[in-house]
Protein backbone atom coordinates (compact mmCIF):
# COMPACT_ATOMS: atom_id res chain seq x y z
CA UNK A 1 0.00 0.00 0.00
CA UNK A 2 2.79 2.42 0.94
CA UNK A 3 4.61 1.60 -2.29
CA UNK A 4 1.49 2.32 -4.33
CA UNK A 5 0.93 5.62 -2.50
CA UNK A 6 4.55 6.57 -3.03
CA UNK A 7 4.25 5.78 -6.73
CA UNK A 8 1.12 7.93 -7.07
CA UNK A 9 2.84 10.76 -5.22
CA UNK A 10 5.87 10.50 -7.51
CA UNK A 11 3.64 10.61 -10.60
CA UNK A 12 1.81 13.66 -9.27
CA UNK A 13 5.09 15.39 -8.47
CA UNK A 14 6.49 14.71 -11.93
CA UNK A 15 3.28 15.97 -13.53
CA UNK A 16 3.41 19.17 -11.48
CA UNK A 17 7.06 19.72 -12.40
CA UNK A 18 6.19 19.27 -16.06
CA UNK A 19 3.47 21.91 -15.74
CA UNK A 20 5.94 24.25 -14.06
CA UNK A 21 8.43 23.75 -16.89
CA UNK A 22 5.76 24.26 -19.54
CA UNK A 23 4.27 27.34 -17.88
CA UNK A 24 7.60 29.01 -17.20
CA UNK A 25 8.84 28.16 -20.69
CA UNK A 26 5.82 29.81 -22.26
CA UNK A 27 6.13 32.78 -19.89
CA UNK A 28 9.79 33.34 -20.75
CA UNK A 29 9.21 32.99 -24.49
CA UNK A 30 6.20 35.31 -24.44
CA UNK A 31 7.85 37.88 -22.20
CA UNK A 32 10.78 38.13 -24.59
CA UNK A 33 8.72 39.88 -27.24
CA UNK A 34 7.51 42.46 -24.72
CA UNK A 35 10.74 44.20 -25.75
CA UNK A 36 9.22 44.50 -29.20
CA UNK A 37 6.09 46.13 -27.83
CA UNK A 38 8.05 48.59 -25.69
CA UNK A 39 10.22 49.66 -28.62
CA UNK A 40 7.29 49.92 -31.04
CA UNK A 41 5.19 51.88 -28.54
CA UNK A 42 7.89 54.49 -28.05
CA UNK A 43 8.43 54.67 -31.81
CA UNK A 44 4.66 55.26 -32.20
CA UNK A 45 4.75 58.35 -30.00
CA UNK A 46 4.12 57.09 -26.47
CA UNK A 47 6.58 57.91 -23.70
CA UNK A 48 8.06 55.31 -21.35
CA UNK A 49 5.47 55.76 -18.61
CA UNK A 50 2.52 55.64 -21.00
CA UNK A 51 3.93 52.46 -22.52
CA UNK A 52 4.33 50.78 -19.12
CA UNK A 53 0.86 51.79 -17.92
CA UNK A 54 -0.63 50.43 -21.14
CA UNK A 55 0.98 47.05 -20.51
CA UNK A 56 -0.11 47.00 -16.86
CA UNK A 57 -3.73 47.91 -17.54
CA UNK A 58 -4.51 46.45 -20.97
CA UNK A 59 -2.21 43.42 -20.81
CA UNK A 60 -3.25 41.55 -23.90
CA UNK A 61 -0.53 41.46 -26.51
CA UNK A 62 -2.66 41.46 -29.65
CA UNK A 63 -4.74 44.43 -28.48
CA UNK A 64 -1.66 46.34 -27.43
CA UNK A 65 0.06 45.85 -30.78
CA UNK A 66 -3.14 46.83 -32.59
CA UNK A 67 -3.45 49.97 -30.46
CA UNK A 68 0.05 51.26 -31.11
CA UNK A 69 -0.09 50.17 -34.76
CA UNK A 70 -3.13 52.31 -35.49
CA UNK A 71 -1.88 55.14 -33.26
CA UNK A 72 1.51 55.14 -34.95
CA UNK A 73 -0.05 55.29 -38.41
CA UNK A 74 -2.57 58.05 -37.69
CA UNK A 75 -1.32 59.92 -34.63
CA UNK A 76 -3.74 61.32 -32.03
CA UNK A 77 -6.44 61.70 -34.70
CA UNK A 78 -6.51 57.90 -34.92
CA UNK A 79 -6.94 57.42 -31.15
CA UNK A 80 -10.65 56.39 -31.36
CA UNK A 81 -9.82 53.83 -34.07
CA UNK A 82 -6.88 52.56 -32.02
CA UNK A 83 -9.12 52.04 -28.98
CA UNK A 84 -11.78 50.32 -31.11
CA UNK A 85 -9.22 47.98 -32.68
CA UNK A 86 -7.77 47.05 -29.30
CA UNK A 87 -11.25 46.41 -27.90
CA UNK A 88 -12.22 44.21 -30.85
CA UNK A 89 -9.16 42.03 -30.41
CA UNK A 90 -9.76 41.88 -26.65
CA UNK A 91 -13.21 40.34 -27.15
CA UNK A 92 -11.62 36.90 -27.37
CA UNK A 93 -10.58 37.17 -23.71
CA UNK A 94 -14.27 37.12 -22.77
CA UNK A 95 -14.55 33.66 -24.31
CA UNK A 96 -11.38 32.60 -22.49
CA UNK A 97 -12.87 33.84 -19.22
CA UNK A 98 -16.01 31.77 -19.73
CA UNK A 99 -13.86 28.71 -20.40
CA UNK A 100 -11.64 29.30 -17.35
CA UNK A 101 -14.42 30.26 -14.90
CA UNK A 102 -15.10 26.74 -13.62
CA UNK A 103 -11.39 25.97 -13.42
CA UNK A 104 -10.51 29.03 -11.34
CA UNK A 105 -13.24 28.58 -8.75
CA UNK A 106 -15.00 31.07 -6.48
CA UNK A 107 -13.68 34.02 -4.53
CA UNK A 108 -13.75 37.72 -5.45
CA UNK A 109 -10.02 38.38 -5.27
CA UNK A 110 -9.14 35.13 -7.00
CA UNK A 111 -11.48 35.88 -9.89
CA UNK A 112 -10.29 39.50 -10.08
CA UNK A 113 -6.68 38.38 -10.36
CA UNK A 114 -7.61 35.66 -12.84
CA UNK A 115 -9.43 38.16 -15.06
CA UNK A 116 -6.22 40.15 -15.45
CA UNK A 117 -4.11 37.15 -16.49
CA UNK A 118 -6.66 35.32 -18.64
CA UNK A 119 -4.81 35.54 -21.95
CA UNK A 120 -3.96 33.33 -24.92
CA UNK A 121 -0.97 31.70 -23.24
CA UNK A 122 -2.45 30.99 -19.79
CA UNK A 123 -5.60 29.55 -21.37
CA UNK A 124 -3.63 27.40 -23.81
CA UNK A 125 -1.45 25.90 -21.07
CA UNK A 126 -4.44 25.34 -18.76
CA UNK A 127 -6.64 23.48 -21.24
CA UNK A 128 -3.79 21.26 -22.39
CA UNK A 129 -3.44 19.59 -18.97
CA UNK A 130 -4.89 16.20 -18.05
CA UNK A 131 -6.68 17.23 -14.85
CA UNK A 132 -8.37 20.34 -13.43
CA UNK A 133 -5.75 20.64 -10.70
CA UNK A 134 -2.89 20.65 -13.20
CA UNK A 135 -4.84 23.00 -15.46
CA UNK A 136 -5.31 25.42 -12.57
CA UNK A 137 -1.61 25.24 -11.74
CA UNK A 138 -0.64 25.82 -15.36
CA UNK A 139 -3.02 28.77 -15.62
CA UNK A 140 -1.55 30.63 -12.66
CA UNK A 141 2.08 29.84 -13.42
CA UNK A 142 1.75 30.96 -17.02
CA UNK A 143 -0.52 33.94 -16.39
CA UNK A 144 1.48 35.43 -13.53
CA UNK A 145 4.77 34.58 -15.23
CA UNK A 146 3.78 36.36 -18.42
CA UNK A 147 2.35 39.34 -16.52
CA UNK A 148 5.55 39.92 -14.57
CA UNK A 149 7.90 39.17 -17.46
CA UNK A 150 5.88 41.13 -20.06
CA UNK A 151 5.84 44.28 -17.97
CA UNK A 152 9.55 44.06 -17.20
CA UNK A 153 10.49 43.57 -20.85
CA UNK A 154 8.06 46.31 -21.90
CA UNK A 155 9.99 48.70 -19.67
CA UNK A 156 13.28 47.44 -21.09
CA UNK A 157 12.06 47.81 -24.68
CA UNK A 158 10.77 51.32 -24.04
CA UNK A 159 14.06 52.40 -22.48
CA UNK A 160 16.10 50.81 -25.26
CA UNK A 161 13.80 51.97 -28.07
CA UNK A 162 16.06 54.77 -29.19
CA UNK A 163 19.15 52.52 -29.03
CA UNK A 164 17.57 49.72 -31.08
CA UNK A 165 16.42 52.05 -33.86
CA UNK A 166 13.64 50.78 -36.11
CA UNK A 167 12.17 47.66 -34.40
CA UNK A 168 11.13 46.24 -37.77
CA UNK A 169 14.74 46.03 -38.89
CA UNK A 170 15.32 43.54 -36.06
CA UNK A 171 12.22 41.53 -36.90
CA UNK A 172 10.65 42.36 -33.54
CA UNK A 173 7.34 43.27 -35.17
CA UNK A 174 6.85 39.61 -36.15
CA UNK A 175 7.75 38.15 -32.76
CA UNK A 176 4.20 38.13 -31.39
CA UNK A 177 2.78 36.20 -34.36
CA UNK A 178 5.65 33.71 -34.20
CA UNK A 179 5.11 33.04 -30.51
CA UNK A 180 1.37 32.51 -30.96
CA UNK A 181 2.01 30.11 -33.85
CA UNK A 182 4.38 28.13 -31.61
CA UNK A 183 1.55 27.72 -29.09
CA UNK A 184 -0.96 26.73 -31.76
CA UNK A 185 1.17 24.23 -33.69
CA UNK A 186 1.13 21.33 -31.16
CA UNK A 187 -2.70 21.38 -31.19
CA UNK A 188 -2.97 20.82 -34.96
CA UNK A 189 -3.20 17.04 -34.72
CA UNK A 190 -6.63 16.40 -36.24
CA UNK A 191 -8.09 17.19 -39.63
CA UNK A 192 -10.73 19.51 -38.20
CA UNK A 193 -8.20 21.67 -36.36
CA UNK A 194 -6.01 21.99 -39.46
CA UNK A 195 -9.00 22.87 -41.66
CA UNK A 196 -10.19 25.52 -39.19
CA UNK A 197 -6.73 27.05 -38.98
CA UNK A 198 -6.28 27.24 -42.74
CA UNK A 199 -9.79 28.59 -43.37
CA UNK A 200 -9.48 31.23 -40.65
CA UNK A 201 -6.09 32.35 -41.98
CA UNK A 202 -7.44 32.68 -45.53
CA UNK A 203 -10.47 34.66 -44.34
CA UNK A 204 -8.36 37.00 -42.20
CA UNK A 205 -5.83 37.58 -44.99
CA UNK A 206 -8.56 38.28 -47.55
CA UNK A 207 -10.36 40.78 -45.30
CA UNK A 208 -7.32 42.62 -43.94
CA UNK A 209 -7.09 45.12 -46.87
CA UNK A 210 -10.77 46.07 -46.68
CA UNK A 211 -11.66 46.08 -42.96
CA UNK A 212 -10.39 48.09 -40.02
CA UNK A 213 -7.72 46.45 -37.83
CA UNK A 214 -9.19 43.86 -35.48
CA UNK A 215 -12.24 43.04 -37.58
CA UNK A 216 -10.57 40.38 -39.82
CA UNK A 217 -9.57 38.43 -36.71
CA UNK A 218 -13.11 38.46 -35.34
CA UNK A 219 -14.63 37.44 -38.67
CA UNK A 220 -12.11 34.62 -38.96
CA UNK A 221 -13.08 33.50 -35.45
CA UNK A 222 -16.64 33.02 -36.68
CA UNK A 223 -15.28 30.33 -39.01
CA UNK A 224 -13.89 28.41 -36.06
CA UNK A 225 -17.12 28.81 -34.07
CA UNK A 226 -19.31 27.56 -36.92
CA UNK A 227 -17.09 24.57 -37.70
CA UNK A 228 -16.79 23.67 -34.02
CA UNK A 229 -20.51 24.08 -33.36
CA UNK A 230 -21.54 21.76 -36.19
CA UNK A 231 -18.44 19.55 -35.73
CA UNK A 232 -17.68 19.66 -39.46
CA UNK A 233 -14.78 17.38 -40.38
CA UNK A 234 -14.67 16.21 -36.77
CA UNK A 235 -16.64 12.99 -36.91
CA UNK A 236 -14.38 11.18 -39.39
CA UNK A 237 -11.28 12.29 -37.53
CA UNK A 238 -12.69 11.16 -34.19
CA UNK A 239 -13.66 7.79 -35.69
CA UNK A 240 -10.19 7.34 -37.10
CA UNK A 241 -8.67 8.14 -33.72
CA UNK A 242 -10.91 5.57 -32.04
CA UNK A 243 -9.92 2.92 -34.58
CA UNK A 244 -6.24 3.64 -34.10
CA UNK A 245 -6.61 3.43 -30.33
CA UNK A 246 -8.50 0.15 -30.63
CA UNK A 247 -5.88 -1.39 -32.87
PDB file of C-alpha atoms in Angstrom, residues 2 26 66 108 173 179 204:
ATOM      1  CA  UNK A   2       2.795   2.420   0.939  1.00  0.00           C
ATOM      2  CA  UNK A  26       5.815  29.809 -22.264  1.00  0.00           C
ATOM      3  CA  UNK A  66      -3.141  46.830 -32.593  1.00  0.00           C
ATOM      4  CA  UNK A 108     -13.754  37.720  -5.449  1.00  0.00           C
ATOM      5  CA  UNK A 173       7.335  43.270 -35.169  1.00  0.00           C
ATOM      6  CA  UNK A 179       5.109  33.040 -30.508  1.00  0.00           C
ATOM      7  CA  UNK A 204      -8.356  36.998 -42.204  1.00  0.00           C
TER       8      UNK A 204
END
